[in-house]
mmCIF file of C-alpha atoms in Angstrom:
data_model
loop_
_atom_site.group_PDB
_atom_site.id
_atom_site.type_symbol
_atom_site.label_atom_id
_atom_site.label_comp_id
_atom_site.label_asym_id
_atom_site.label_seq_id
_atom_site.Cartn_x
_atom_site.Cartn_y
_atom_site.Cartn_z
ATOM 1 C CA VAL A 741 275.044 -86.553 5.527
ATOM 2 C CA ALA A 742 273.344 -84.312 8.055
ATOM 3 C CA GLY A 743 269.794 -83.217 7.332
ATOM 4 C CA GLY A 744 268.647 -79.689 6.691
ATOM 5 C CA GLU A 745 270.276 -79.089 3.301
ATOM 6 C CA ASP A 746 269.032 -75.875 1.734
ATOM 7 C CA CYS A 747 267.745 -75.547 -1.807
ATOM 8 C CA LEU A 748 269.304 -72.476 -3.370
ATOM 9 C CA TRP A 749 267.492 -70.253 -5.877
ATOM 10 C CA TYR A 750 267.268 -71.616 -9.389
ATOM 11 C CA VAL A 751 265.904 -70.959 -12.852
ATOM 12 C CA ASP A 752 263.629 -73.581 -14.391
ATOM 13 C CA ARG A 753 263.587 -74.695 -18.029
ATOM 14 C CA ASN A 754 261.102 -71.925 -18.921
ATOM 15 C CA GLY A 755 263.438 -69.258 -17.591
ATOM 16 C CA SER A 756 261.350 -68.520 -14.459
ATOM 17 C CA TRP A 757 263.248 -67.631 -11.298
ATOM 18 C CA HIS A 758 262.460 -69.497 -8.067
ATOM 19 C CA PRO A 759 263.690 -68.323 -4.646
ATOM 20 C CA GLY A 760 265.680 -70.630 -2.377
ATOM 21 C CA PHE A 761 264.032 -72.488 0.490
ATOM 22 C CA ASP A 762 265.028 -74.546 3.547
ATOM 23 C CA CYS A 763 264.238 -78.235 3.922
ATOM 24 C CA GLU A 764 263.134 -79.653 7.278
ATOM 25 C CA PHE A 765 265.377 -81.715 9.496
ATOM 26 C CA PHE A 766 266.256 -85.116 7.994
ATOM 27 C CA THR A 767 265.172 -84.016 4.524
ATOM 28 C CA PHE A 768 267.416 -83.000 1.663
ATOM 29 C CA CYS A 769 267.299 -80.799 -1.386
ATOM 30 C CA CYS A 770 266.594 -83.133 -4.253
ATOM 31 C CA GLY A 771 266.016 -82.806 -7.993
ATOM 32 C CA THR A 772 267.960 -81.316 -10.886
ATOM 33 C CA CYS A 773 269.413 -77.957 -11.834
ATOM 34 C CA HIS A 774 266.018 -76.863 -13.200
ATOM 35 C CA GLN A 775 263.633 -78.434 -10.636
ATOM 36 C CA ARG A 776 264.229 -78.690 -6.865
ATOM 37 C CA TYR A 777 262.227 -80.110 -3.967
ATOM 38 C CA CYS A 778 262.766 -81.573 -0.503
ATOM 39 C CA CYS A 779 262.931 -85.365 -0.052
ATOM 40 C CA ARG A 780 264.242 -88.046 2.362
ATOM 41 C CA ASP A 781 266.056 -90.152 -0.255
ATOM 42 C CA PRO A 782 269.835 -89.588 0.023
ATOM 43 C CA LEU A 783 270.354 -90.958 -3.501
ATOM 44 C CA ARG A 784 268.518 -87.989 -4.996
ATOM 45 C CA LEU A 785 270.452 -85.509 -2.849
ATOM 46 C CA LEU A 786 271.532 -82.284 -4.618
ATOM 47 C CA THR A 787 274.286 -80.717 -2.512
ATOM 48 C CA GLU A 788 274.782 -76.971 -2.278
ATOM 49 C CA ARG A 789 278.045 -77.354 -4.174
ATOM 50 C CA GLN A 790 276.216 -79.074 -7.050
ATOM 51 C CA GLN A 791 273.534 -76.360 -6.962
ATOM 52 C CA ARG A 792 276.158 -73.610 -7.253
ATOM 53 C CA HIS A 793 277.719 -75.493 -10.158
ATOM 54 C CA CYS A 794 274.297 -75.413 -11.894
ATOM 55 C CA LEU A 795 274.122 -71.630 -11.436
ATOM 56 C CA ALA A 796 277.665 -71.002 -12.606
ATOM 57 C CA PHE A 797 277.328 -72.902 -15.875
ATOM 58 C CA SER A 798 273.684 -72.369 -16.824
ATOM 59 C CA PRO A 799 273.154 -71.604 -20.519
ATOM 60 C CA LYS A 800 271.662 -68.177 -19.731
ATOM 61 C CA THR A 801 274.626 -67.250 -17.569
ATOM 62 C CA ILE A 802 277.082 -68.307 -20.254
ATOM 63 C CA ALA A 803 275.074 -66.455 -22.921
ATOM 64 C CA GLY A 804 274.970 -63.295 -20.780
ATOM 65 C CA ILE A 805 278.698 -63.315 -20.127
ATOM 66 C CA ALA A 806 279.493 -64.076 -23.770
ATOM 67 C CA SER A 807 277.252 -61.277 -25.047
ATOM 68 C CA ALA A 808 278.838 -58.793 -22.611
ATOM 69 C CA VAL A 809 282.338 -59.775 -23.753
ATOM 70 C CA VAL A 810 281.375 -59.541 -27.448
ATOM 71 C CA LEU A 811 279.759 -56.126 -26.900
ATOM 72 C CA PHE A 812 282.858 -54.834 -25.079
ATOM 73 C CA ILE A 813 285.175 -56.062 -27.846
ATOM 74 C CA ALA A 814 282.915 -54.516 -30.514
ATOM 75 C CA ILE A 815 282.927 -51.110 -28.788
ATOM 76 C CA VAL A 816 286.709 -51.108 -28.289
ATOM 77 C CA THR A 817 287.301 -52.223 -31.890
ATOM 78 C CA THR A 818 284.968 -49.528 -33.232
ATOM 79 C CA ILE A 819 286.717 -46.793 -31.275
ATOM 80 C CA VAL A 820 290.190 -47.982 -32.311
ATOM 81 C CA CYS A 821 289.147 -48.245 -35.967
ATOM 82 C CA CYS A 822 287.519 -44.833 -35.852
ATOM 83 C CA PHE A 823 290.769 -43.240 -34.688
ATOM 84 C CA MET A 824 292.709 -44.986 -37.460
ATOM 85 C CA CYS A 825 290.310 -44.677 -40.438
ATOM 86 C CA SER A 826 290.693 -41.422 -42.382
ATOM 87 C CA CYS A 827 286.984 -41.310 -43.269
ATOM 88 C CA CYS A 828 285.898 -41.255 -39.602
ATOM 89 C CA TYR A 829 284.964 -38.070 -37.748
ATOM 90 C CA LEU A 830 287.197 -38.821 -34.728
ATOM 91 C CA TYR A 831 290.221 -39.339 -36.999
ATOM 92 C CA GLN A 832 289.641 -35.985 -38.720
ATOM 93 C CA ARG A 833 289.229 -34.194 -35.367
ATOM 94 C CA ARG A 834 292.467 -35.728 -34.088
ATOM 95 C CA ARG A 835 294.428 -34.801 -37.231
ATOM 96 C CA HIS A 836 293.011 -31.272 -37.664
ATOM 97 C CA PRO A 837 292.009 -29.879 -34.258
ATOM 98 C CA PRO A 838 289.953 -26.695 -34.572
ATOM 99 C CA THR A 839 291.483 -23.574 -33.061
ATOM 100 C CA PRO A 840 289.226 -21.444 -30.895
ATOM 101 C CA LEU A 841 290.164 -18.203 -32.688
ATOM 102 C CA GLN A 842 289.895 -19.492 -36.231
ATOM 103 C CA GLY A 843 287.957 -17.181 -38.564
ATOM 104 C CA PRO A 844 288.345 -14.113 -40.755
ATOM 105 C CA GLU A 845 291.140 -11.773 -39.754
ATOM 106 C CA ILE A 846 289.952 -8.355 -38.639
ATOM 107 C CA PRO A 847 292.422 -5.444 -38.842
ATOM 108 C CA LEU A 848 292.774 -3.615 -35.540
ATOM 109 C CA SER A 849 294.001 -0.285 -36.917
ATOM 110 C CA SER A 850 294.187 1.628 -40.151
ATOM 111 C CA TYR A 851 298.013 1.461 -40.170
ATOM 112 C CA PRO A 852 299.737 -1.228 -42.202
ATOM 113 C CA PRO A 853 301.275 -4.090 -40.217
ATOM 114 C CA ALA A 854 304.622 -3.409 -38.588
ATOM 115 C CA ALA A 855 307.808 -4.267 -40.457
ATOM 116 C CA PRO A 856 309.631 -7.373 -39.328
ATOM 117 C CA PRO A 857 312.397 -6.737 -36.798
ATOM 118 C CA ALA A 858 315.844 -6.010 -38.156
ATOM 119 C CA PRO A 859 318.320 -8.888 -37.985
ATOM 120 C CA PHE A 860 320.850 -6.564 -36.355
ATOM 121 C CA PRO A 861 320.629 -3.759 -33.743
ATOM 122 C CA VAL A 862 319.568 -0.397 -35.137
ATOM 123 C CA ASP A 863 321.293 2.831 -34.103
ATOM 124 C CA TYR A 864 318.711 5.597 -34.472
ATOM 125 C CA LYS A 865 321.300 8.380 -33.891
ATOM 126 C CA ALA A 866 323.136 7.446 -37.081
ATOM 127 C CA GLY A 867 320.230 8.545 -39.279
ATOM 128 C CA PRO A 868 318.188 6.643 -41.826
ATOM 129 C CA THR A 869 319.582 3.331 -42.981
ATOM 130 C CA PRO A 870 319.913 2.542 -46.649
ATOM 131 C CA PRO A 871 317.354 0.038 -47.949
ATOM 132 C CA GLN A 872 318.454 -3.565 -47.794
ATOM 133 C CA PRO A 873 318.639 -5.557 -51.001
ATOM 134 C CA GLY A 874 315.384 -7.356 -51.676
ATOM 135 C CA PHE A 875 313.283 -4.974 -49.577
ATOM 136 C CA ALA A 876 311.311 -2.041 -50.972
ATOM 137 C CA PRO A 877 311.632 1.219 -49.018
ATOM 138 C CA MET A 878 308.587 2.059 -46.897
ATOM 139 C CA ALA A 879 307.265 5.515 -46.083
ATOM 140 C CA MET A 880 307.758 6.456 -42.448
ATOM 141 C CA TYR A 881 304.642 7.531 -40.608
ATOM 142 C CA PRO A 882 304.921 10.327 -38.071
ATOM 143 C CA SER A 883 304.207 9.246 -34.539
ATOM 144 C CA PRO A 884 301.040 10.886 -33.251
ATOM 145 C CA SER A 885 301.473 13.408 -30.449
ATOM 146 C CA PRO A 886 299.970 12.636 -27.039
ATOM 147 C CA ALA A 887 297.504 15.517 -27.356
ATOM 148 C CA ALA A 888 296.131 14.137 -30.617
ATOM 149 C CA GLN A 889 296.086 10.595 -29.293
ATOM 150 C CA TYR A 890 294.340 11.479 -25.997
ATOM 151 C CA PRO A 891 292.266 14.629 -26.597
ATOM 152 C CA MET A 892 290.192 14.224 -23.394
ATOM 153 C CA TYR A 893 293.188 14.476 -21.045
ATOM 154 C CA PRO A 894 295.381 17.505 -20.280
ATOM 155 C CA SER A 895 298.751 17.478 -21.987
ATOM 156 C CA GLY A 896 300.808 17.638 -18.806
ATOM 157 C CA PRO A 897 300.751 18.022 -15.026
ATOM 158 C CA PRO A 898 298.657 20.906 -13.625
ATOM 159 C CA VAL A 899 300.451 24.238 -13.323
ATOM 160 C CA TYR A 900 300.596 25.832 -9.873
ATOM 161 C CA ASN A 901 298.921 29.277 -9.724
ATOM 162 C CA PRO A 902 299.402 31.067 -6.333
ATOM 163 C CA THR A 903 296.558 33.569 -6.997
ATOM 164 C CA ALA A 904 293.913 30.909 -7.674
ATOM 165 C CA PRO A 905 291.385 30.189 -4.897
ATOM 166 C CA PRO A 906 291.720 26.891 -3.030
ATOM 167 C CA PRO A 907 289.632 24.083 -4.477
ATOM 168 C CA TYR A 908 287.581 23.787 -1.282
ATOM 169 C CA VAL A 909 286.488 26.690 0.878
ATOM 170 C CA PRO A 910 284.880 25.764 4.215
ATOM 171 C CA ALA A 911 281.482 27.339 4.846
ATOM 172 C CA GLN A 912 281.355 30.402 7.139
ATOM 173 C CA PRO A 913 278.848 30.461 10.029
ATOM 174 C CA SER A 914 275.745 32.435 9.094
ATOM 175 C CA TYR A 915 274.848 33.731 12.598
ATOM 176 C CA PRO A 916 276.684 36.471 14.453
ATOM 177 C CA GLY A 917 278.825 35.786 17.448
ATOM 178 C CA ALA A 918 279.912 32.385 16.520
#
């Protein structure tokens, strides 16, 4: 075995971390998984492979990995159960999603709602249709005229008047001779 084996970092029995260190030429890393030092005795040699094996299977490493796996399984199980249990909030949200426009209905006009469309085409030239069985006759409302509906606007296109002055008259020069 060639000299100069390195001692890798390790954790002692108290849980304290120790950094790795190099051994001099013709000395080896000796000791156990929890205590390392440099020595010349090849029988006490702790190879780097053995040191890595100590790190991979230390009780704290195993406990850390096991707790992470248990925590992950617990979170996944809780979420799955919450989507399947009718008493859970997530289950109720998934079954009854709220609509963004849910609330009291506000009428938009004073007219009653429009009648449902007729199941057949209506010919308005033929006159009023007799009431269908099962439907009560409704009073017809007169359609409002455009002048009543839009009182701020004129009722039609402007009328041409040839005797009216033009809308824009250019200014005349105020000094003579121009």
